[in-house]
Coordinates of C-alpha atoms and ligand atoms in Angstrom, one line a residue:
M1 CA 26.4 15.3 7.7
S2 CA 26.2 11.7 7.4
Q3 CA 28.4 9.0 6.2
P4 CA 27.5 6.4 3.6
F5 CA 28.0 3.2 5.6
P6 CA 29.8 1.0 3.9
P7 CA 30.6 3.0 1.6
A8 CA 29.7 2.0 -1.7
R9 CA 28.0 -1.6 -0.7
F10 CA 24.5 -2.3 -1.0
A11 CA 21.9 -1.8 1.7
G12 CA 19.0 -4.6 1.2
Y13 CA 15.5 -3.3 2.9
E14 CA 12.5 -6.2 2.2
A15 CA 9.0 -4.7 2.7
A16 CA 5.4 -6.2 1.8
P17 CA 2.5 -4.2 0.3
N18 CA -0.5 -3.1 2.1
I19 CA -4.3 -3.0 1.4
A20 CA -6.1 -0.2 2.7
L21 CA -9.3 -1.0 4.3
V22 CA -10.2 2.9 5.3
K23 CA -8.7 4.3 1.6
Y24 CA -6.4 7.5 1.4
W25 CA -7.8 9.1 -1.6
G26 CA -6.8 13.1 -1.1
M27 CA -3.9 15.3 -0.5
R28 CA -4.0 18.3 1.2
D29 CA 0.1 19.0 0.3
D30 CA 1.1 17.1 -2.9
R31 CA 4.4 18.4 -2.3
L32 CA 5.2 16.8 0.8
V33 CA 2.3 13.8 0.2
L34 CA 0.5 15.4 3.1
P35 CA -3.1 13.5 3.2
R36 CA -6.6 15.0 4.0
N37 CA -7.6 12.0 6.0
S38 CA -5.9 9.4 8.7
S39 CA -6.5 5.5 6.7
L40 CA -6.0 2.3 7.9
S41 CA -4.5 -1.2 6.6
M42 CA -3.1 -4.7 6.8
T43 CA 0.5 -5.5 5.6
V44 CA 0.0 -8.8 4.0
S45 CA 2.0 -12.3 3.9
R46 CA 3.9 -13.8 0.9
L47 CA 3.7 -10.7 -1.4
R48 CA 7.2 -8.7 -0.9
T49 CA 9.2 -5.8 -2.6
R50 CA 13.3 -6.5 -2.0
T51 CA 15.5 -3.5 -3.0
W52 CA 19.1 -3.1 -2.6
V53 CA 20.5 0.5 -2.9
R54 CA 24.3 1.7 -3.0
F55 CA 25.8 5.2 -3.5
D56 CA 29.2 5.4 -5.6
P57 CA 31.1 8.5 -6.0
S58 CA 31.8 6.9 -9.3
L59 CA 28.6 7.1 -10.5
R60 CA 27.6 9.6 -13.1
S61 CA 23.9 9.6 -12.7
D62 CA 21.5 7.5 -11.0
R63 CA 20.1 4.0 -11.9
F64 CA 17.6 2.1 -11.4
S65 CA 16.5 -1.4 -11.9
L66 CA 13.5 -3.4 -11.7
N67 CA 12.6 -6.8 -12.1
G68 CA 16.0 -6.9 -14.0
R69 CA 15.7 -4.3 -16.5
P70 CA 16.8 -0.8 -17.0
A71 CA 13.5 1.4 -15.1
G72 CA 12.4 4.5 -17.2
G73 CA 10.1 7.0 -17.8
G74 CA 8.0 7.5 -14.6
P75 CA 9.2 5.0 -12.6
L76 CA 13.1 6.0 -13.0
Q77 CA 11.9 9.7 -12.0
G78 CA 10.2 8.2 -9.2
A79 CA 13.0 7.0 -7.8
V80 CA 15.1 9.4 -8.7
D81 CA 12.9 12.4 -6.9
F82 CA 13.0 10.1 -3.5
L83 CA 17.0 9.8 -3.6
D84 CA 17.3 13.2 -3.8
V85 CA 15.1 13.4 -0.8
V86 CA 17.5 11.2 0.9
R87 CA 20.0 12.9 -0.4
E88 CA 18.9 15.9 1.0
E89 CA 18.1 14.6 4.9
A90 CA 21.4 12.2 4.5
G91 CA 23.4 15.2 3.3
V92 CA 24.9 13.1 0.6
S93 CA 25.4 14.3 -2.9
M94 CA 26.9 11.3 -4.6
F95 CA 24.6 9.3 -7.3
A96 CA 23.0 5.7 -6.3
E97 CA 22.6 2.3 -8.2
I98 CA 19.0 0.8 -7.1
R99 CA 17.9 -2.7 -7.5
S100 CA 14.8 -3.8 -7.0
H101 CA 12.2 -7.1 -7.6
N102 CA 8.7 -7.4 -6.6
N103 CA 7.8 -11.0 -6.4
F104 CA 4.3 -10.0 -8.0
P105 CA 2.7 -7.9 -10.5
T106 CA 3.9 -4.2 -10.6
A107 CA 1.8 -1.5 -11.4
S108 CA -1.7 -3.9 -11.5
G109 CA -3.4 -2.4 -8.5
L110 CA -1.4 -4.8 -6.0
A111 CA 0.1 -1.8 -4.0
S112 CA 3.4 -2.1 -5.4
S113 CA 4.2 1.4 -5.0
A114 CA 3.6 0.8 -1.2
S115 CA 6.3 -2.2 -1.0
G116 CA 8.4 -0.4 -3.7
F117 CA 8.9 2.8 -1.5
A118 CA 9.1 1.3 2.1
A119 CA 12.1 -0.7 0.6
L120 CA 13.9 1.9 -1.1
A121 CA 13.2 4.4 1.7
G122 CA 14.6 1.3 4.4
A123 CA 17.4 0.6 1.9
A124 CA 18.4 4.4 0.8
S125 CA 18.4 5.4 4.2
L126 CA 20.7 2.7 5.5
A127 CA 22.9 3.5 3.0
A128 CA 23.0 6.8 3.3
G129 CA 24.2 6.7 6.3
L130 CA 20.9 7.3 8.2
R131 CA 20.0 5.4 11.6
W132 CA 16.4 5.8 11.5
S133 CA 13.8 5.0 13.5
P134 CA 10.6 2.7 11.7
R135 CA 8.5 5.9 12.4
E136 CA 11.0 8.2 10.6
M137 CA 11.4 6.1 8.0
S138 CA 7.0 5.9 7.3
R139 CA 7.5 9.9 7.2
L140 CA 9.8 9.4 4.2
A141 CA 8.6 6.5 2.8
R142 CA 5.7 8.4 2.4
R143 CA 7.3 11.3 0.1
G144 CA 7.6 8.5 -2.8
S145 CA 4.3 6.5 -2.2
G146 CA 1.6 7.6 0.4
S147 CA 0.6 4.7 1.2
A148 CA 4.1 3.2 1.4
S149 CA 4.1 5.3 4.5
R150 CA 1.9 1.9 6.1
S151 CA 4.2 -0.4 4.4
I152 CA 7.1 0.0 7.2
F153 CA 4.8 -1.6 9.9
G154 CA 3.6 -5.2 9.6
G155 CA 0.0 -6.1 11.0
F156 CA -2.7 -3.6 11.0
V157 CA -1.8 0.0 10.6
E158 CA -3.3 3.4 11.1
W159 CA -1.7 6.2 8.9
Q160 CA -2.2 9.6 10.7
A161 CA -3.0 12.4 8.1
G162 CA -1.7 15.2 11.1
R163 CA -2.5 18.4 10.8
R164 CA 0.9 20.4 10.5
P165 CA 2.0 22.2 7.1
D166 CA 5.5 20.4 7.4
G167 CA 4.1 17.0 8.1
R168 CA 6.6 15.9 11.2
D169 CA 3.0 14.5 12.4
C170 CA 2.2 12.8 9.4
F171 CA 3.7 9.5 10.1
A172 CA 1.8 5.7 10.4
R173 CA 1.8 4.0 13.4
P174 CA 1.2 0.3 14.4
L175 CA -2.4 -0.8 15.6
F176 CA -2.8 -4.7 16.1
R177 CA -0.1 -6.9 15.6
A178 CA -0.2 -9.8 12.7
D179 CA -0.6 -12.2 14.9
H180 CA -3.5 -10.0 16.4
W181 CA -6.4 -12.1 14.8
P182 CA -5.0 -15.3 13.7
E183 CA -8.3 -16.9 11.8
L184 CA -8.5 -13.3 10.0
R185 CA -7.4 -13.9 6.3
D186 CA -7.3 -12.2 2.5
I187 CA -8.4 -14.1 -0.7
V188 CA -6.5 -11.8 -3.0
V189 CA -8.8 -12.8 -6.1
L190 CA -6.3 -12.4 -9.5
I191 CA -8.3 -10.3 -12.6
A192 CA -7.3 -11.6 -15.6
D193 CA -7.1 -8.9 -18.0
A194 CA -7.0 -6.1 -15.5
P195 CA -5.2 -3.5 -17.5
E196 CA -1.8 -1.8 -16.0
K197 CA -2.8 1.3 -14.7
R198 CA -1.4 4.7 -16.7
V199 CA -2.0 7.2 -14.2
R200 CA -0.7 6.7 -10.8
S201 CA -3.5 6.9 -7.6
A202 CA -1.6 10.0 -7.0
R203 CA -2.6 12.0 -9.7
A204 CA -6.3 10.4 -9.7
M205 CA -6.8 11.4 -6.0
Q206 CA -6.2 15.3 -7.4
E207 CA -9.0 14.8 -9.6
T208 CA -11.3 13.0 -7.4
V209 CA -11.0 15.8 -4.9
R210 CA -11.5 18.6 -7.3
T211 CA -14.5 17.5 -9.5
S212 CA -16.3 14.6 -7.8
P213 CA -19.6 16.2 -6.0
A214 CA -19.4 12.9 -3.6
Y215 CA -16.0 13.9 -1.9
S216 CA -17.2 16.3 0.5
E217 CA -19.6 14.1 2.2
R218 CA -16.9 11.6 1.8
Q219 CA -14.4 13.5 4.1
R220 CA -17.7 14.3 6.6
T221 CA -17.9 10.7 7.3
V222 CA -14.5 9.1 6.5
A223 CA -12.8 9.4 10.5
G224 CA -16.0 8.0 11.6
R225 CA -15.8 5.2 9.8
L226 CA -11.8 4.6 10.8
A227 CA -12.8 4.9 14.4
A228 CA -15.8 1.7 14.1
L229 CA -13.0 -0.2 12.1
R230 CA -10.6 0.3 14.9
T231 CA -12.7 -0.7 17.4
A232 CA -14.1 -4.1 15.6
L233 CA -10.8 -4.6 15.0
R234 CA -9.6 -4.8 18.5
T235 CA -12.9 -6.6 20.2
R236 CA -12.3 -9.1 16.4
S237 CA -16.0 -8.9 15.9
A238 CA -16.2 -10.4 12.7
D239 CA -19.5 -9.2 11.4
R240 CA -18.7 -5.5 12.0
F241 CA -15.3 -5.9 10.1
L242 CA -17.0 -7.4 7.2
A243 CA -19.5 -5.1 7.3
L244 CA -17.2 -1.9 7.4
I245 CA -14.9 -2.4 5.1
M246 CA -17.7 -3.4 2.4
E247 CA -19.0 0.0 2.8
E248 CA -16.0 2.3 3.1
C249 CA -15.1 0.2 -0.5
D250 CA -18.5 1.3 -1.4
D251 CA -17.3 4.8 -0.3
F252 CA -14.6 4.7 -2.5
R253 CA -15.4 3.3 -5.8
R254 CA -18.5 6.3 -5.3
V255 CA -15.6 9.0 -5.2
C256 CA -13.9 7.4 -8.3
E257 CA -16.8 6.5 -10.5
T258 CA -18.3 10.4 -10.1
T259 CA -14.7 12.3 -10.7
V260 CA -14.5 13.7 -14.1
P261 CA -13.9 12.2 -16.1
S262 CA -15.0 9.1 -14.3
L263 CA -12.1 6.5 -12.6
D264 CA -13.2 2.8 -13.3
Y265 CA -11.2 0.3 -12.1
L266 CA -12.9 -2.6 -12.2
T267 CA -13.6 -4.8 -15.1
P268 CA -16.7 -7.1 -15.2
S269 CA -15.1 -9.7 -13.6
S270 CA -14.2 -7.5 -10.5
R271 CA -17.5 -6.6 -10.0
A272 CA -18.7 -10.5 -10.4
V273 CA -16.2 -11.1 -7.6
L274 CA -18.1 -8.0 -5.4
A275 CA -21.9 -9.5 -6.5
A276 CA -20.4 -13.4 -5.3
V277 CA -19.7 -11.9 -2.2
L278 CA -23.0 -10.3 -1.5
D279 CA -24.4 -13.5 -3.1
L280 CA -22.6 -15.8 -0.5
N281 CA -23.7 -13.8 2.4
R282 CA -27.4 -13.8 1.8
R283 CA -27.0 -17.6 1.6
A284 CA -25.7 -18.1 4.7
G285 CA -27.5 -15.7 6.4
H286 CA -24.9 -13.8 8.2
P287 CA -21.4 -12.5 6.9
V288 CA -19.2 -14.9 5.8
A289 CA -17.2 -12.2 3.5
G290 CA -16.2 -8.8 2.7
Y291 CA -14.6 -7.4 -0.1
T292 CA -12.5 -4.9 -0.7
H293 CA -10.2 -2.9 -3.6
D294 CA -7.8 -0.2 -4.4
A295 CA -7.3 2.0 -7.3
G296 CA -6.8 -1.7 -9.8
A297 CA -9.4 -4.5 -10.9
H298 CA -7.9 -6.9 -8.0
V299 CA -10.4 -7.8 -5.8
H300 CA -9.3 -8.7 -1.7
V301 CA -12.1 -11.0 -0.3
F302 CA -11.5 -11.0 3.4
T303 CA -13.0 -14.4 5.1
F304 CA -12.3 -16.0 8.2
Q305 CA -9.6 -19.5 7.6
K306 CA -13.1 -21.6 8.8
Y307 CA -14.6 -20.2 5.1
V308 CA -11.9 -19.9 2.8
P309 CA -12.7 -23.3 1.0
R310 CA -16.0 -22.6 0.2
V311 CA -15.8 -19.0 -0.3
R312 CA -12.2 -19.6 -2.5
S313 CA -14.2 -22.2 -4.6
R314 CA -17.1 -20.0 -5.5
L315 CA -15.0 -16.9 -6.9
R316 CA -12.1 -19.5 -8.9
R317 CA -15.6 -20.4 -11.1
I318 CA -15.9 -16.9 -12.3
P319 CA -15.0 -16.3 -15.4
G320 CA -12.1 -14.1 -16.0
V321 CA -10.5 -14.7 -12.3
S322 CA -7.2 -16.4 -13.1
A323 CA -6.0 -16.9 -9.8
T324 CA -6.8 -16.7 -6.1
R325 CA -4.0 -16.3 -3.7
V326 CA -4.8 -16.2 0.3
L327 CA -3.1 -14.0 2.5
S328 CA -2.6 -13.3 6.1
P329 CA -1.5 -10.4 8.0
G330 CA 2.3 -9.9 7.1
P331 CA 5.4 -8.9 8.7
A332 CA 7.2 -5.1 8.9
A333 CA 10.0 -4.0 6.7
R334 CA 13.2 -5.4 7.5
V335 CA 17.2 -5.0 6.9
I336 CA 18.1 -8.2 4.6
G337 CA 21.9 -7.6 4.4
V338 CA 24.7 -5.3 3.8
R339 CA 26.9 -6.4 1.0
S340 CA 29.3 -6.0 -1.8
R341 CA 27.3 -7.3 -4.4
S342 CA 23.4 -7.2 -4.8
A343 CA 21.4 -10.4 -4.4
Ligands
ADP401 P1 0.8 -0.3 -7.9 O1 -1.2 -0.5 -7.7 O2 1.1 -1.6 -7.9 O3 0.8 0.8 -6.2 P2 0.8 2.1 -8.5 O4 0.7 2.5 -10.8 O5 0.2 3.3 -7.9 O6 0.3 0.9 -9.1 O7 2.1 2.5 -8.5 C1 3.2 1.7 -9.5 C2 4.7 2.1 -9.5 O8 5.1 2.5 -8.4 C3 5.1 2.3 -10.6 O9 5.1 2.6 -11.7 C4 7.1 2.9 -9.9 O10 6.7 4.0 -10.4 C5 6.4 2.2 -8.6 N1 7.4 0.5 -7.8 C6 6.9 -0.2 -8.4 N2 7.5 -1.0 -8.0 C7 8.6 -0.4 -7.4 C8 9.7 -0.8 -6.5 N3 9.8 -2.0 -6.6 N4 10.6 -0.2 -6.2 C9 10.7 1.3 -6.6 N5 9.1 2.0 -7.1 C10 8.1 1.0 -7.7
DP6_402 C1 -6.9 3.6 -3.2 O1 0.0 6.0 -2.0 O2 0.0 4.8 -3.6 O3 -4.6 2.8 -2.8 O4 1.9 6.1 -5.0 O5 0.8 7.1 -6.7 O6 0.2 4.7 -6.3 P1 0.7 6.1 -5.7 O7 -0.3 6.5 -4.8 P2 -1.0 6.0 -3.4 O8 -2.1 5.6 -3.4 C2 -3.2 5.0 -2.8 C3 -4.3 4.5 -3.1 C4 -5.3 4.0 -2.4 C5 -5.7 3.9 -1.2 C6 -4.3 3.5 0.2 O9 -3.8 2.6 -0.4 O10 -5.4 4.1 0.9

């Protein structure tokens, strides 16, 4: 049994979201959050979640404040279920208080669940007295949100699906550091009328597995694409990299759209962004940018420092684009402090 340390004090952790370049979409075990395929992502700069947690014997229930307001419903239940996993691992029976802030929109397709549960895994395990390695933390974060397993690490990250039914071999590992490809940029294109997600990805993907006729073909090809992307990253092959991320994104969108009922995360403005990227490449005569998106309307446009002004000015002119933010590969999750009050 571990001893919460220091008792009743807040442990703080910070983590960044990640954008999947090869997507996780489908589970082989939904209680343990074990995916059907390995995935590959880039942890981003500038966006982050900061989370403070304390376990306290005087609390009569778990408390969770998200972005300065008490959370209820699904977000509260998600946090409580996650704390139960931590309590079981640590042999702690106390309730906890969580205070968390995202410095970017929550539940709109920018992966707040990834940074949120990575930061919560770090803060809660520290507050519960677990002295865990990043790999163990990745395994824990996975239980809150699959994509959170990757946000424990910075730079380029692979989450290996593993084979074991108990999930011991199912965790993320760092592939390349954040400074591996210094010219690479991710222009996040924010869509003004992006709807708030009603169904979490973890649920939506189960519908795809059950109903999409395109899913089995995806499962046959996705591992090969991941291996090719790993090589393109290692060799910093720009053309290959941009082509592969778009091919993967198109495949992901195909299985979403063929789900019954259809999952359509994009708005007309998002689709105009995808078309603009293809047009930019056509006009340049070679690939200058590549798009990808997760289960939301915002689009990530990958390019290189020297093309940023050209690509960005084109994307900004698209009606319905509210802002663009230029991101780079970002840092690993980290401790931000232990205090008697949260920040
Ligand atoms: P997103 O694209 O932002 O990941 P999702 O709907 O997939 O959108 O996930 C959003 C959910 O993730 C929230 O409803 C909440 O349950 C959880 N979440 C978001 N931010 C945090 C946070 N800081 N701490 C804990 N959970 C969070
Ligand atoms: C399309 O693991 O983030 O972003 O926890 O329900 O939000 P929830 O699911 P999550 O699903 C990620 C789906 C994806 C692809 C990916 O990130 O690999």
